[in-house]
PDB file of C-alpha atoms in Angstrom:
ATOM      1  CA  MET P  18      50.866  -4.859 -32.531  1.00  0.00           C
ATOM      2  CA  GLU P  19      49.197  -3.966 -29.236  1.00  0.00           C
ATOM      3  CA  SER P  20      45.850  -2.165 -29.303  1.00  0.00           C
ATOM      4  CA  TYR P  21      45.208   1.132 -27.584  1.00  0.00           C
ATOM      5  CA  GLU P  22      41.828   0.111 -26.169  1.00  0.00           C
ATOM      6  CA  ASP P  23      43.245   0.257 -22.613  1.00  0.00           C
ATOM      7  CA  PHE P  24      43.819   3.965 -22.949  1.00  0.00           C
ATOM      8  CA  HIS P  25      40.175   4.482 -23.852  1.00  0.00           C
ATOM      9  CA  PHE P  26      39.055   2.499 -20.843  1.00  0.00           C
ATOM     10  CA  VAL P  27      41.095   4.736 -18.605  1.00  0.00           C
ATOM     11  CA  LYS P  28      39.656   7.795 -20.295  1.00  0.00           C
ATOM     12  CA  TYR P  29      36.163   6.443 -19.635  1.00  0.00           C
ATOM     13  CA  GLU P  30      36.933   5.859 -16.009  1.00  0.00           C
ATOM     14  CA  MET P  31      38.412   9.383 -15.567  1.00  0.00           C
ATOM     15  CA  THR P  32      35.307  10.821 -17.283  1.00  0.00           C
ATOM     16  CA  PHE P  33      33.091   8.800 -14.888  1.00  0.00           C
ATOM     17  CA  LEU P  34      34.974  10.139 -11.864  1.00  0.00           C
ATOM     18  CA  THR P  35      34.651  13.714 -13.238  1.00  0.00           C
ATOM     19  CA  ILE P  36      30.852  13.180 -13.716  1.00  0.00           C
ATOM     20  CA  ILE P  37      30.597  11.904 -10.129  1.00  0.00           C
ATOM     21  CA  LEU P  38      32.323  15.052  -8.722  1.00  0.00           C
ATOM     22  CA  ILE P  39      30.179  17.334 -10.981  1.00  0.00           C
ATOM     23  CA  GLY P  40      27.072  15.582  -9.598  1.00  0.00           C
ATOM     24  CA  VAL P  41      28.277  16.156  -6.033  1.00  0.00           C
ATOM     25  CA  PHE P  42      28.908  19.805  -6.904  1.00  0.00           C
ATOM     26  CA  ILE P  43      25.452  20.225  -8.295  1.00  0.00           C
ATOM     27  CA  SER P  44      23.993  18.519  -5.221  1.00  0.00           C
ATOM     28  CA  ILE P  45      25.910  20.777  -2.843  1.00  0.00           C
ATOM     29  CA  VAL P  46      24.987  23.980  -4.650  1.00  0.00           C
ATOM     30  CA  PHE P  47      21.348  23.341  -5.611  1.00  0.00           C
ATOM     31  CA  LEU P  48      20.019  20.482  -3.449  1.00  0.00           C
ATOM     32  CA  LYS P  49      21.641  21.060  -0.075  1.00  0.00           C
ATOM     33  CA  LYS P  50      18.325  21.351   1.757  1.00  0.00           C
ATOM     34  CA  TYR P  51      16.914  18.075   0.397  1.00  0.00           C
ATOM     35  CA  LEU P  52      19.949  15.816   0.612  1.00  0.00           C
ATOM     36  CA  LYS P  53      20.797  15.246   4.327  1.00  0.00           C
ATOM     37  CA  PHE P  54      23.260  12.443   3.655  1.00  0.00           C
ATOM     38  CA  LEU P  55      25.638  14.822   1.873  1.00  0.00           C
ATOM     39  CA  ASN P  56      27.472  16.197   4.805  1.00  0.00           C
ATOM     40  CA  ARG P  57      31.084  17.445   5.027  1.00  0.00           C
ATOM     41  CA  PHE P  58      32.541  14.045   5.831  1.00  0.00           C
ATOM     42  CA  SER P  59      30.839  12.243   2.883  1.00  0.00           C
ATOM     43  CA  VAL P  60      31.780  14.965   0.410  1.00  0.00           C
ATOM     44  CA  MET P  61      35.424  15.015   1.501  1.00  0.00           C
ATOM     45  CA  LEU P  62      35.544  11.232   1.405  1.00  0.00           C
ATOM     46  CA  ILE P  63      34.015  11.065  -2.110  1.00  0.00           C
ATOM     47  CA  SER P  64      36.488  13.731  -3.287  1.00  0.00           C
ATOM     48  CA  PHE P  65      39.438  11.986  -1.679  1.00  0.00           C
ATOM     49  CA  ILE P  66      38.554   8.627  -3.166  1.00  0.00           C
ATOM     50  CA  CYS P  67      38.067  10.075  -6.636  1.00  0.00           C
ATOM     51  CA  ILE P  68      41.375  11.936  -6.472  1.00  0.00           C
ATOM     52  CA  ILE P  69      43.292   8.865  -5.223  1.00  0.00           C
ATOM     53  CA  ILE P  70      41.823   6.589  -7.922  1.00  0.00           C
ATOM     54  CA  SER P  71      42.496   9.078 -10.674  1.00  0.00           C
ATOM     55  CA  ALA P  72      46.085   9.705  -9.497  1.00  0.00           C
ATOM     56  CA  PHE P  73      46.792   6.015  -9.454  1.00  0.00           C
ATOM     57  CA  ASN P  74      45.338   5.575 -12.928  1.00  0.00           C
ATOM     58  CA  LEU P  75      47.320   8.518 -14.236  1.00  0.00           C
ATOM     59  CA  VAL P  76      50.562   7.056 -12.868  1.00  0.00           C
ATOM     60  CA  MET P  77      49.901   3.592 -14.285  1.00  0.00           C
ATOM     61  CA  LEU P  78      48.888   5.163 -17.570  1.00  0.00           C
ATOM     62  CA  GLY P  79      52.172   6.995 -17.642  1.00  0.00           C
ATOM     63  CA  TYR P  80      54.127   3.767 -17.322  1.00  0.00           C
ATOM     64  CA  VAL P  81      52.141   2.118 -20.067  1.00  0.00           C
ATOM     65  CA  ALA P  82      52.338   5.102 -22.365  1.00  0.00           C
ATOM     66  CA  ASP P  83      56.086   5.226 -21.881  1.00  0.00           C
ATOM     67  CA  GLU P  84      56.358   1.645 -23.032  1.00  0.00           C
ATOM     68  CA  PHE P  85      54.261   2.247 -26.167  1.00  0.00           C
ATOM     69  CA  ASN P  86      55.593   5.756 -26.904  1.00  0.00           C
ATOM     70  CA  PHE P  87      52.029   7.028 -26.767  1.00  0.00           C
ATOM     71  CA  VAL P  88      51.036  10.567 -25.853  1.00  0.00           C
ATOM     72  CA  ASP P  89      47.617  11.269 -24.337  1.00  0.00           C
ATOM     73  CA  THR P  90      46.910  14.675 -22.786  1.00  0.00           C
ATOM     74  CA  VAL P  91      43.129  14.207 -22.285  1.00  0.00           C
ATOM     75  CA  ASN P  92      43.610  12.159 -19.164  1.00  0.00           C
ATOM     76  CA  SER P  93      45.925  14.762 -17.674  1.00  0.00           C
ATOM     77  CA  TYR P  94      43.305  17.473 -18.196  1.00  0.00           C
ATOM     78  CA  LEU P  95      40.613  15.153 -16.733  1.00  0.00           C
ATOM     79  CA  PHE P  96      42.951  14.620 -13.711  1.00  0.00           C
ATOM     80  CA  LEU P  97      43.235  18.405 -13.229  1.00  0.00           C
ATOM     81  CA  ALA P  98      39.472  18.722 -13.464  1.00  0.00           C
ATOM     82  CA  ILE P  99      38.989  15.995 -10.844  1.00  0.00           C
ATOM     83  CA  ILE P 100      41.422  17.755  -8.512  1.00  0.00           C
ATOM     84  CA  GLY P 101      39.686  21.113  -9.048  1.00  0.00           C
ATOM     85  CA  PHE P 102      36.183  19.774  -8.420  1.00  0.00           C
ATOM     86  CA  GLY P 103      37.422  17.803  -5.401  1.00  0.00           C
ATOM     87  CA  ILE P 104      38.894  20.850  -3.832  1.00  0.00           C
ATOM     88  CA  LEU P 105      35.852  23.020  -4.767  1.00  0.00           C
ATOM     89  CA  ASN P 106      33.430  20.413  -3.352  1.00  0.00           C
ATOM     90  CA  SER P 107      35.426  20.137  -0.095  1.00  0.00           C
ATOM     91  CA  ALA P 108      35.524  23.922   0.242  1.00  0.00           C
ATOM     92  CA  LEU P 109      31.834  24.318  -0.376  1.00  0.00           C
ATOM     93  CA  ALA P 110      30.907  21.579   1.996  1.00  0.00           C
ATOM     94  CA  TYR P 111      33.130  23.162   4.673  1.00  0.00           C
ATOM     95  CA  LYS P 112      31.561  26.541   4.077  1.00  0.00           C
ATOM     96  CA  ASN P 113      27.972  25.177   4.172  1.00  0.00           C
ATOM     97  CA  GLN P 114      28.448  23.289   7.423  1.00  0.00           C
TER      98      GLN P 114
END
């Protein structure tokens, strides 16, 4: 029988991407005077890369979960959180510049 450890690794990766975007959000809101490298282009690039990586992982996880008849909704919620923080970070960076 196959193990479900791969699903946990994807969950860890999605959690890591969410933490990155939360860190960018905190940096935009509270540390915008001190961090000069966090301009509009870098925030949008970080958000875009995190959204693309998480979307790719979610699609591949869907294929694997379909083969094993496995249901995991946590990764879907993490994907929605990544999209939300990505859009929010981009909007805040656009407003601040």
